[in-house]
mmCIF file of N, CA, C and O in Angstrom:
data_model
loop_
_atom_site.group_PDB
_atom_site.id
_atom_site.type_symbol
_atom_site.label_atom_id
_atom_site.label_comp_id
_atom_site.label_asym_id
_atom_site.label_seq_id
_atom_site.Cartn_x
_atom_site.Cartn_y
_atom_site.Cartn_z
ATOM 1 N N MET A 1 -16.973 48.504 27.125
ATOM 2 C CA MET A 1 -17.822 46.385 28.261
ATOM 3 C C MET A 1 -18.679 45.521 26.835
ATOM 4 O O MET A 1 -18.604 46.329 26.314
ATOM 5 N N GLN A 2 -17.471 44.805 26.720
ATOM 6 C CA GLN A 2 -17.684 43.562 26.140
ATOM 7 C C GLN A 2 -18.570 42.455 26.301
ATOM 8 O O GLN A 2 -18.019 41.972 27.684
ATOM 9 N N VAL A 3 -19.942 42.093 26.113
ATOM 10 C CA VAL A 3 -20.440 41.092 26.526
ATOM 11 C C VAL A 3 -20.208 40.000 25.208
ATOM 12 O O VAL A 3 -20.999 40.118 24.739
ATOM 13 N N VAL A 4 -20.226 39.157 26.671
ATOM 14 C CA VAL A 4 -20.461 37.296 25.700
ATOM 15 C C VAL A 4 -22.168 36.898 26.432
ATOM 16 O O VAL A 4 -22.044 36.584 27.055
ATOM 17 N N ARG A 5 -23.241 37.378 25.542
ATOM 18 C CA ARG A 5 -24.842 36.727 25.910
ATOM 19 C C ARG A 5 -24.708 35.325 25.061
ATOM 20 O O ARG A 5 -24.289 34.767 24.246
ATOM 21 N N ILE A 6 -25.492 34.493 26.092
ATOM 22 C CA ILE A 6 -25.970 33.136 25.943
ATOM 23 C C ILE A 6 -27.411 32.779 26.861
ATOM 24 O O ILE A 6 -28.015 33.952 27.484
ATOM 25 N N GLU A 7 -27.874 32.024 25.949
ATOM 26 C CA GLU A 7 -29.468 32.195 25.773
ATOM 27 C C GLU A 7 -30.543 31.427 27.973
ATOM 28 O O GLU A 7 -30.397 32.582 27.976
ATOM 29 N N ASP A 8 -29.023 31.010 28.130
ATOM 30 C CA ASP A 8 -30.082 30.601 29.361
ATOM 31 C C ASP A 8 -28.570 30.277 29.917
ATOM 32 O O ASP A 8 -27.639 29.954 30.007
ATOM 33 N N PHE A 9 -28.662 29.818 31.459
ATOM 34 C CA PHE A 9 -27.476 29.201 32.473
ATOM 35 C C PHE A 9 -27.724 27.736 31.827
ATOM 36 O O PHE A 9 -27.217 27.420 32.791
ATOM 37 N N SER A 10 -28.081 26.238 31.521
ATOM 38 C CA SER A 10 -27.970 24.874 30.874
ATOM 39 C C SER A 10 -26.838 25.264 30.245
ATOM 40 O O SER A 10 -26.422 25.337 30.063
ATOM 41 N N ALA A 11 -25.940 23.943 31.262
ATOM 42 C CA ALA A 11 -24.609 23.374 30.708
ATOM 43 C C ALA A 11 -24.541 23.282 29.467
ATOM 44 O O ALA A 11 -23.637 23.369 29.037
ATOM 45 N N GLU A 12 -25.414 23.003 28.602
ATOM 46 C CA GLU A 12 -24.242 23.511 26.819
ATOM 47 C C GLU A 12 -24.781 24.691 26.518
ATOM 48 O O GLU A 12 -23.581 25.180 26.064
ATOM 49 N N GLN A 13 -25.255 25.982 26.891
ATOM 50 C CA GLN A 13 -25.199 26.991 26.568
ATOM 51 C C GLN A 13 -23.977 27.548 27.390
ATOM 52 O O GLN A 13 -23.049 28.007 27.409
ATOM 53 N N VAL A 14 -23.502 27.334 28.930
ATOM 54 C CA VAL A 14 -22.694 27.420 29.218
ATOM 55 C C VAL A 14 -21.323 27.382 28.661
ATOM 56 O O VAL A 14 -19.971 27.661 28.793
ATOM 57 N N LEU A 15 -21.444 25.736 28.874
ATOM 58 C CA LEU A 15 -19.750 25.299 27.903
ATOM 59 C C LEU A 15 -19.329 26.289 26.574
ATOM 60 O O LEU A 15 -18.575 26.398 25.886
ATOM 61 N N SER A 16 -20.740 26.426 25.419
ATOM 62 C CA SER A 16 -20.539 27.432 24.301
ATOM 63 C C SER A 16 -19.770 28.462 24.930
ATOM 64 O O SER A 16 -19.257 29.123 24.779
ATOM 65 N N ALA A 17 -19.968 29.217 26.480
ATOM 66 C CA ALA A 17 -19.815 30.603 26.740
ATOM 67 C C ALA A 17 -18.122 30.213 26.852
ATOM 68 O O ALA A 17 -17.425 30.978 26.702
ATOM 69 N N ALA A 18 -18.149 29.022 27.186
ATOM 70 C CA ALA A 18 -16.181 28.179 27.911
ATOM 71 C C ALA A 18 -15.472 28.996 26.561
ATOM 72 O O ALA A 18 -14.187 28.651 26.820
ATOM 73 N N ASP A 19 -16.088 28.180 25.602
ATOM 74 C CA ASP A 19 -15.375 28.229 24.198
ATOM 75 C C ASP A 19 -15.051 29.410 24.183
ATOM 76 O O ASP A 19 -13.603 30.250 23.751
ATOM 77 N N ALA A 20 -15.320 30.972 24.575
ATOM 78 C CA ALA A 20 -15.408 32.545 24.507
ATOM 79 C C ALA A 20 -14.597 32.309 25.235
ATOM 80 O O ALA A 20 -14.895 34.182 25.545
ATOM 81 N N ARG A 21 -14.086 32.451 26.159
ATOM 82 C CA ARG A 21 -14.120 32.756 27.749
ATOM 83 C C ARG A 21 -12.784 33.510 27.573
ATOM 84 O O ARG A 21 -12.297 34.330 28.074
ATOM 85 N N SER A 22 -11.871 33.221 26.469
ATOM 86 C CA SER A 22 -10.630 34.561 25.873
ATOM 87 C C SER A 22 -11.685 36.143 25.845
ATOM 88 O O SER A 22 -10.446 37.282 25.744
ATOM 89 N N ARG A 23 -12.559 36.029 25.814
ATOM 90 C CA ARG A 23 -13.816 37.357 25.709
ATOM 91 C C ARG A 23 -14.373 38.211 26.578
ATOM 92 O O ARG A 23 -14.696 39.115 26.598
ATOM 93 N N PHE A 24 -13.529 37.525 27.377
ATOM 94 C CA PHE A 24 -13.998 37.829 28.831
ATOM 95 C C PHE A 24 -13.692 37.522 30.623
ATOM 96 O O PHE A 24 -13.109 36.257 29.860
ATOM 97 N N ASP A 25 -13.491 38.618 30.767
ATOM 98 C CA ASP A 25 -13.378 38.648 32.585
ATOM 99 C C ASP A 25 -14.292 37.882 33.432
ATOM 100 O O ASP A 25 -13.483 37.485 34.629
ATOM 101 N N VAL A 26 -14.948 38.095 33.624
ATOM 102 C CA VAL A 26 -16.207 38.117 34.696
ATOM 103 C C VAL A 26 -17.623 37.196 33.628
ATOM 104 O O VAL A 26 -17.334 37.897 33.218
ATOM 105 N N ALA A 27 -18.111 36.699 34.790
ATOM 106 C CA ALA A 27 -19.554 35.934 34.671
ATOM 107 C C ALA A 27 -20.460 36.713 35.570
ATOM 108 O O ALA A 27 -20.017 36.036 36.257
ATOM 109 N N LEU A 28 -21.807 36.831 35.091
ATOM 110 C CA LEU A 28 -22.605 37.475 35.628
ATOM 111 C C LEU A 28 -23.792 36.284 35.138
ATOM 112 O O LEU A 28 -24.310 36.575 34.396
ATOM 113 N N ILE A 29 -24.045 35.253 36.108
ATOM 114 C CA ILE A 29 -25.069 34.127 36.335
ATOM 115 C C ILE A 29 -25.970 34.381 36.743
ATOM 116 O O ILE A 29 -25.736 35.328 38.168
ATOM 117 N N PHE A 30 -27.656 33.880 36.575
ATOM 118 C CA PHE A 30 -28.190 34.028 37.693
ATOM 119 C C PHE A 30 -29.802 33.129 36.724
ATOM 120 O O PHE A 30 -29.002 32.893 35.422
ATOM 121 N N SER A 31 -30.170 32.803 38.007
ATOM 122 C CA SER A 31 -31.163 31.578 36.967
ATOM 123 C C SER A 31 -32.092 32.469 36.289
ATOM 124 O O SER A 31 -32.334 33.776 36.917
ATOM 125 N N THR A 32 -32.902 31.280 35.114
ATOM 126 C CA THR A 32 -33.308 32.704 34.425
ATOM 127 C C THR A 32 -34.638 31.846 34.792
ATOM 128 O O THR A 32 -35.998 33.425 34.190
ATOM 129 N N LYS A 33 -35.503 31.311 35.965
ATOM 130 C CA LYS A 33 -36.866 31.322 35.645
ATOM 131 C C LYS A 33 -36.851 30.787 37.669
ATOM 132 O O LYS A 33 -35.744 30.518 38.187
ATOM 133 N N TYR A 34 -38.455 31.023 38.110
ATOM 134 C CA TYR A 34 -38.079 30.855 39.494
ATOM 135 C C TYR A 34 -38.905 29.493 39.249
ATOM 136 O O TYR A 34 -38.951 28.437 39.073
ATOM 137 N N GLN A 35 -37.717 28.905 40.625
ATOM 138 C CA GLN A 35 -37.834 27.032 40.365
ATOM 139 C C GLN A 35 -37.932 26.856 41.617
ATOM 140 O O GLN A 35 -37.101 26.783 42.870
ATOM 141 N N PRO A 36 -39.267 26.640 42.388
ATOM 142 C CA PRO A 36 -39.556 26.564 43.688
ATOM 143 C C PRO A 36 -38.829 24.704 43.744
ATOM 144 O O PRO A 36 -38.808 24.087 42.816
ATOM 145 N N GLN A 37 -39.458 24.335 44.961
ATOM 146 C CA GLN A 37 -39.486 23.024 45.379
ATOM 147 C C GLN A 37 -40.014 22.093 44.455
ATOM 148 O O GLN A 37 -41.169 22.437 43.446
ATOM 149 N N SER A 38 -39.483 21.204 44.544
ATOM 150 C CA SER A 38 -40.005 19.928 43.656
ATOM 151 C C SER A 38 -41.576 19.742 43.897
ATOM 152 O O SER A 38 -41.679 19.266 44.944
ATOM 153 N N SER A 39 -42.433 19.042 43.156
ATOM 154 C CA SER A 39 -43.428 18.509 43.227
ATOM 155 C C SER A 39 -43.767 17.494 42.505
ATOM 156 O O SER A 39 -42.987 16.600 42.180
ATOM 157 N N PHE A 40 -44.961 16.937 43.848
ATOM 158 C CA PHE A 40 -45.254 15.243 42.417
ATOM 159 C C PHE A 40 -44.866 15.372 40.769
ATOM 160 O O PHE A 40 -44.806 14.303 40.276
ATOM 161 N N PHE A 41 -45.245 16.653 40.042
ATOM 162 C CA PHE A 41 -45.124 16.449 39.231
ATOM 163 C C PHE A 41 -43.927 16.355 37.979
ATOM 164 O O PHE A 41 -43.392 15.621 36.967
ATOM 165 N N ASP A 42 -43.570 17.010 38.794
ATOM 166 C CA ASP A 42 -41.913 17.152 38.851
ATOM 167 C C ASP A 42 -40.957 15.753 38.487
ATOM 168 O O ASP A 42 -39.475 15.413 37.475
ATOM 169 N N ARG A 43 -41.470 14.794 38.984
ATOM 170 C CA ARG A 43 -40.925 13.787 38.867
ATOM 171 C C ARG A 43 -40.671 12.713 37.377
ATOM 172 O O ARG A 43 -40.295 11.817 37.026
ATOM 173 N N GLY A 44 -41.744 12.904 37.221
ATOM 174 C CA GLY A 44 -42.482 12.096 35.320
ATOM 175 C C GLY A 44 -41.647 12.790 34.670
ATOM 176 O O GLY A 44 -42.096 13.976 33.455
ATOM 177 N N ARG A 45 -40.881 11.600 34.510
ATOM 178 C CA ARG A 45 -40.188 11.837 32.429
ATOM 179 C C ARG A 45 -40.898 12.447 31.184
ATOM 180 O O ARG A 45 -40.289 13.385 30.631
ATOM 181 N N ALA A 46 -42.030 12.066 31.024
ATOM 182 C CA ALA A 46 -43.020 12.997 30.430
ATOM 183 C C ALA A 46 -43.732 14.099 30.841
ATOM 184 O O ALA A 46 -43.139 15.242 29.819
ATOM 185 N N TRP A 47 -43.397 14.665 32.623
ATOM 186 C CA TRP A 47 -43.434 15.996 32.170
ATOM 187 C C TRP A 47 -42.782 16.854 31.611
ATOM 188 O O TRP A 47 -43.072 18.433 31.472
ATOM 189 N N GLN A 48 -41.239 15.974 32.230
ATOM 190 C CA GLN A 48 -40.365 17.319 32.066
ATOM 191 C C GLN A 48 -40.070 17.151 30.268
ATOM 192 O O GLN A 48 -39.771 18.008 29.720
ATOM 193 N N GLU A 49 -40.354 16.341 29.310
ATOM 194 C CA GLU A 49 -39.954 16.624 27.923
ATOM 195 C C GLU A 49 -41.291 17.156 26.886
ATOM 196 O O GLU A 49 -40.699 17.512 26.489
ATOM 197 N N TRP A 50 -42.408 17.015 28.324
ATOM 198 C CA TRP A 50 -43.486 18.162 27.759
ATOM 199 C C TRP A 50 -42.995 19.687 27.309
ATOM 200 O O TRP A 50 -43.305 20.297 27.149
ATOM 201 N N LYS A 51 -42.524 19.490 29.153
ATOM 202 C CA LYS A 51 -41.798 20.804 29.495
ATOM 203 C C LYS A 51 -40.289 21.888 28.098
ATOM 204 O O LYS A 51 -41.141 23.035 28.433
ATOM 205 N N THR A 52 -40.472 21.239 28.140
ATOM 206 C CA THR A 52 -39.109 20.826 27.457
ATOM 207 C C THR A 52 -39.359 21.011 26.169
ATOM 208 O O THR A 52 -38.887 22.489 25.469
ATOM 209 N N ARG A 53 -40.063 21.033 25.589
ATOM 210 C CA ARG A 53 -40.895 20.416 24.493
ATOM 211 C C ARG A 53 -41.680 22.052 23.638
ATOM 212 O O ARG A 53 -41.328 22.696 22.575
ATOM 213 N N TYR A 54 -42.120 22.411 24.825
ATOM 214 C CA TYR A 54 -43.628 23.387 24.631
ATOM 215 C C TYR A 54 -43.015 24.374 25.021
ATOM 216 O O TYR A 54 -42.954 25.745 24.401
ATOM 217 N N PHE A 55 -42.095 24.132 26.521
ATOM 218 C CA PHE A 55 -41.811 25.568 26.857
ATOM 219 C C PHE A 55 -40.498 25.968 27.073
ATOM 220 O O PHE A 55 -40.512 26.812 27.593
ATOM 221 N N GLY A 56 -39.902 25.657 26.723
ATOM 222 C CA GLY A 56 -38.496 25.698 26.554
ATOM 223 C C GLY A 56 -37.199 25.301 28.207
ATOM 224 O O GLY A 56 -36.502 25.753 28.498
ATOM 225 N N TYR A 57 -38.430 24.594 28.138
ATOM 226 C CA TYR A 57 -37.658 23.729 29.782
ATOM 227 C C TYR A 57 -36.281 23.750 29.928
ATOM 228 O O TYR A 57 -35.611 22.867 28.849
ATOM 229 N N HIS A 58 -35.251 23.938 30.937
ATOM 230 C CA HIS A 58 -34.178 24.148 30.543
ATOM 231 C C HIS A 58 -33.807 23.907 31.903
ATOM 232 O O HIS A 58 -34.913 24.810 33.261
ATOM 233 N N VAL A 59 -32.959 23.023 32.588
ATOM 234 C CA VAL A 59 -31.846 23.282 34.394
ATOM 235 C C VAL A 59 -31.185 24.108 33.960
ATOM 236 O O VAL A 59 -29.970 23.523 33.112
ATOM 237 N N ASP A 60 -30.837 25.577 34.701
ATOM 238 C CA ASP A 60 -29.909 26.167 34.577
ATOM 239 C C ASP A 60 -28.667 25.631 35.951
ATOM 240 O O ASP A 60 -28.889 24.721 36.548
ATOM 241 N N VAL A 61 -27.207 25.786 35.662
ATOM 242 C CA VAL A 61 -26.294 25.338 36.047
ATOM 243 C C VAL A 61 -25.823 25.874 37.399
ATOM 244 O O VAL A 61 -26.215 27.438 37.427
ATOM 245 N N ALA A 62 -26.447 24.984 38.338
ATOM 246 C CA ALA A 62 -25.236 26.380 40.277
ATOM 247 C C ALA A 62 -24.652 27.016 39.276
ATOM 248 O O ALA A 62 -23.234 26.906 38.865
ATOM 249 N N PRO A 63 -24.224 28.096 40.388
ATOM 250 C CA PRO A 63 -22.517 29.129 39.921
ATOM 251 C C PRO A 63 -21.299 28.382 40.477
ATOM 252 O O PRO A 63 -20.986 28.607 39.685
ATOM 253 N N GLU A 64 -21.786 27.327 40.706
ATOM 254 C CA GLU A 64 -20.813 27.129 41.830
ATOM 255 C C GLU A 64 -20.424 25.944 40.328
ATOM 256 O O GLU A 64 -18.674 25.914 40.299
ATOM 257 N N ALA A 65 -21.103 25.444 39.810
ATOM 258 C CA ALA A 65 -20.627 24.688 38.693
ATOM 259 C C ALA A 65 -20.643 24.946 37.197
ATOM 260 O O ALA A 65 -18.854 25.005 36.217
ATOM 261 N N ALA A 66 -20.670 26.810 37.008
ATOM 262 C CA ALA A 66 -20.543 27.331 36.058
ATOM 263 C C ALA A 66 -19.531 27.428 36.084
ATOM 264 O O ALA A 66 -18.351 27.662 35.609
ATOM 265 N N ALA A 67 -18.549 28.285 37.570
ATOM 266 C CA ALA A 67 -17.222 28.303 37.366
ATOM 267 C C ALA A 67 -16.329 26.917 37.612
ATOM 268 O O ALA A 67 -15.411 27.762 36.801
ATOM 269 N N SER A 68 -16.609 26.262 37.220
ATOM 270 C CA SER A 68 -16.081 25.403 37.010
ATOM 271 C C SER A 68 -15.477 24.874 35.956
ATOM 272 O O SER A 68 -14.709 24.581 35.233
ATOM 273 N N ILE A 69 -16.787 25.249 35.134
ATOM 274 C CA ILE A 69 -17.027 25.003 33.227
ATOM 275 C C ILE A 69 -16.285 25.382 32.788
ATOM 276 O O ILE A 69 -15.979 26.118 31.876
ATOM 277 N N LEU A 70 -16.344 27.038 33.497
ATOM 278 C CA LEU A 70 -15.647 28.010 32.787
ATOM 279 C C LEU A 70 -14.076 28.083 33.044
ATOM 280 O O LEU A 70 -13.438 29.276 32.139
ATOM 281 N N GLY A 71 -14.081 27.578 34.429
ATOM 282 C CA GLY A 71 -12.284 28.067 34.525
ATOM 283 C C GLY A 71 -11.813 29.614 35.718
ATOM 284 O O GLY A 71 -10.919 29.991 35.515
ATOM 285 N N GLY A 72 -12.869 29.030 36.454
ATOM 286 C CA GLY A 72 -12.827 30.797 37.505
ATOM 287 C C GLY A 72 -13.338 30.333 38.894
ATOM 288 O O GLY A 72 -14.172 29.020 39.087
ATOM 289 N N SER A 73 -13.950 31.201 40.054
ATOM 290 C CA SER A 73 -14.286 30.878 40.856
ATOM 291 C C SER A 73 -15.288 31.806 41.214
ATOM 292 O O SER A 73 -15.613 33.030 40.554
ATOM 293 N N VAL A 74 -16.321 31.388 42.489
ATOM 294 C CA VAL A 74 -17.787 32.408 42.674
ATOM 295 C C VAL A 74 -17.016 33.192 43.221
ATOM 296 O O VAL A 74 -16.361 32.864 44.186
ATOM 297 N N VAL A 75 -17.119 34.812 43.500
ATOM 298 C CA VAL A 75 -16.792 35.432 43.473
ATOM 299 C C VAL A 75 -18.248 36.297 44.504
ATOM 300 O O VAL A 75 -17.924 36.358 45.602
ATOM 301 N N TYR A 76 -19.463 35.975 44.261
ATOM 302 C CA TYR A 76 -20.165 36.882 44.947
ATOM 303 C C TYR A 76 -21.610 35.415 44.591
ATOM 304 O O TYR A 76 -22.200 35.693 43.872
ATOM 305 N N VAL A 77 -21.958 35.091 45.335
ATOM 306 C CA VAL A 77 -23.612 34.361 44.870
ATOM 307 C C VAL A 77 -24.897 34.763 46.087
ATOM 308 O O VAL A 77 -24.334 34.965 47.624
ATOM 309 N N GLU A 78 -25.622 34.414 45.249
ATOM 310 C CA GLU A 78 -26.680 35.529 46.985
ATOM 311 C C GLU A 78 -27.852 34.015 46.163
ATOM 312 O O GLU A 78 -28.386 33.677 44.833
ATOM 313 N N ARG A 79 -28.995 34.002 47.566
ATOM 314 C CA ARG A 79 -30.481 32.853 46.658
ATOM 315 C C ARG A 79 -31.011 32.952 47.427
ATOM 316 O O ARG A 79 -30.805 33.940 48.125
ATOM 317 N N ARG A 80 -32.361 33.709 47.184
ATOM 318 C CA ARG A 80 -33.541 33.856 47.495
ATOM 319 C C ARG A 80 -34.467 33.267 46.827
ATOM 320 O O ARG A 80 -34.572 33.589 45.593
ATOM 321 N N ARG A 81 -35.223 32.763 47.519
ATOM 322 C CA ARG A 81 -37.006 32.097 47.747
ATOM 323 C C ARG A 81 -37.012 31.305 45.953
ATOM 324 O O ARG A 81 -37.918 31.561 44.701
ATOM 325 N N GLY A 82 -36.093 30.639 45.219
ATOM 326 C CA GLY A 82 -35.790 29.842 44.154
ATOM 327 C C GLY A 82 -35.446 30.745 43.291
ATOM 328 O O GLY A 82 -34.982 29.812 41.819
ATOM 329 N N GLN A 83 -34.442 31.539 43.073
ATOM 330 C CA GLN A 83 -33.829 32.097 42.677
ATOM 331 C C GLN A 83 -32.560 32.400 42.917
ATOM 332 O O GLN A 83 -31.865 32.855 44.401
ATOM 333 N N TRP A 84 -31.573 32.250 42.648
ATOM 334 C CA TRP A 84 -30.000 32.792 42.291
ATOM 335 C C TRP A 84 -29.141 33.813 41.101
ATOM 336 O O TRP A 84 -29.652 33.969 40.576
ATOM 337 N N VAL A 85 -27.921 34.399 41.930
ATOM 338 C CA VAL A 85 -27.434 35.375 41.243
ATOM 339 C C VAL A 85 -25.869 34.956 41.801
ATOM 340 O O VAL A 85 -25.426 35.056 42.799
ATOM 341 N N GLY A 86 -25.320 34.810 40.500
ATOM 342 C CA GLY A 86 -23.780 34.481 41.139
ATOM 343 C C GLY A 86 -22.638 35.659 40.440
ATOM 344 O O GLY A 86 -23.286 35.669 38.661
ATOM 345 N N ILE A 87 -21.567 36.371 40.509
ATOM 346 C CA ILE A 87 -20.470 36.189 39.710
ATOM 347 C C ILE A 87 -19.080 35.683 39.929
ATOM 348 O O ILE A 87 -18.965 34.944 41.121
ATOM 349 N N VAL A 88 -18.029 35.469 38.731
ATOM 350 C CA VAL A 88 -18.141 34.715 38.846
ATOM 351 C C VAL A 88 -16.389 34.667 37.911
ATOM 352 O O VAL A 88 -16.535 35.749 37.193
ATOM 353 N N GLU A 89 -15.368 34.985 38.682
ATOM 354 C CA GLU A 89 -14.010 35.489 38.155
ATOM 355 C C GLU A 89 -13.271 34.722 37.710
ATOM 356 O O GLU A 89 -13.258 33.165 38.345
ATOM 357 N N LEU A 90 -13.171 34.597 36.410
ATOM 358 C CA LEU A 90 -12.080 33.748 34.848
ATOM 359 C C LEU A 90 -10.465 34.176 35.709
ATOM 360 O O LEU A 90 -10.212 35.536 35.914
ATOM 361 N N ALA A 91 -9.669 32.917 36.385
ATOM 362 C CA ALA A 91 -8.635 32.869 36.152
ATOM 363 C C ALA A 91 -8.104 33.031 34.627
ATOM 364 O O ALA A 91 -7.899 32.543 33.907
ATOM 365 N N LYS A 92 -7.288 34.089 33.852
ATOM 366 C CA LYS A 92 -6.318 34.105 33.274
ATOM 367 C C LYS A 92 -5.047 33.993 32.797
ATOM 368 O O LYS A 92 -4.422 34.326 34.293
ATOM 369 N N ILE A 93 -4.584 33.217 32.272
ATOM 370 C CA ILE A 93 -3.029 32.805 31.591
ATOM 371 C C ILE A 93 -2.483 34.451 30.862
ATOM 372 O O ILE A 93 -2.893 34.328 30.422
ATOM 373 N N GLU A 94 -1.295 34.604 32.114
ATOM 374 C CA GLU A 94 -0.873 36.280 31.572
ATOM 375 C C GLU A 94 0.559 35.676 31.179
ATOM 376 O O GLU A 94 1.073 34.525 31.424
ATOM 377 N N GLU A 95 1.395 35.483 30.239
ATOM 378 C CA GLU A 95 2.677 35.618 29.719
ATOM 379 C C GLU A 95 3.014 36.579 29.955
ATOM 380 O O GLU A 95 2.697 37.828 30.063
ATOM 381 N N ALA A 96 4.218 36.343 31.050
ATOM 382 C CA ALA A 96 5.496 37.072 31.724
ATOM 383 C C ALA A 96 6.355 37.324 31.022
ATOM 384 O O ALA A 96 7.301 36.510 31.357
ATOM 385 N N ARG A 97 7.165 38.678 30.891
ATOM 386 C CA ARG A 97 7.961 38.004 30.210
ATOM 387 C C ARG A 97 9.094 39.438 30.785
ATOM 388 O O ARG A 97 8.998 40.309 31.197
ATOM 389 N N LEU A 98 10.765 38.971 30.310
ATOM 390 C CA LEU A 98 11.674 40.047 31.513
ATOM 391 C C LEU A 98 11.940 40.401 31.051
ATOM 392 O O LEU A 98 12.687 39.929 29.403
ATOM 393 N N ARG A 99 12.498 41.878 30.473
ATOM 394 C CA ARG A 99 12.653 42.235 29.230
ATOM 395 C C ARG A 99 13.981 43.297 29.850
ATOM 396 O O ARG A 99 14.094 43.485 31.185
ATOM 397 N N THR A 100 15.200 42.478 29.352
ATOM 398 C CA THR A 100 16.494 42.806 30.123
ATOM 399 C C THR A 100 17.110 44.046 28.833
ATOM 400 O O THR A 100 17.220 44.141 28.663
ATOM 401 N N SER A 101 17.930 45.180 29.800
ATOM 402 C CA SER A 101 18.329 45.976 28.928
ATOM 403 C C SER A 101 20.112 45.931 28.876
ATOM 404 O O SER A 101 20.060 46.051 29.952
ATOM 405 N N ALA A 102 20.601 46.702 27.529
ATOM 406 C CA ALA A 102 22.084 46.201 28.230
ATOM 407 C C ALA A 102 22.384 47.761 28.236
ATOM 408 O O ALA A 102 22.999 48.322 27.099
ATOM 409 N N VAL A 103 23.064 47.578 29.465
ATOM 410 C CA VAL A 103 23.570 48.705 29.986
ATOM 411 C C VAL A 103 24.854 48.889 30.374
ATOM 412 O O VAL A 103 25.678 48.822 30.867
ATOM 413 N N PHE A 104 26.079 49.578 29.863
ATOM 414 C CA PHE A 104 27.322 49.423 30.352
ATOM 415 C C PHE A 104 27.599 50.873 30.616
ATOM 416 O O PHE A 104 27.441 51.511 30.184
#
């Protein structure tokens, strides 16, 4: 089984995986951190920038958005208590050929 690894499921990372989509057929995507309901602090831009700078904060794209970026469809998703997991099946374009044999 070939695995294509990305750091997280931010839009930037999912877009980089989309460039390598010929190397995989299925994507297992999941939230990389617990995401509680938004709080008062989450509204401030300075707070967001501070979390990004010092703690690597990012926003994971939802399974449906990841499927759209990757050119596939969500075949499984489950959400529980601020976290989620999803499986995306990629649509593959395969070349079909008709072979004819000359039998006389």
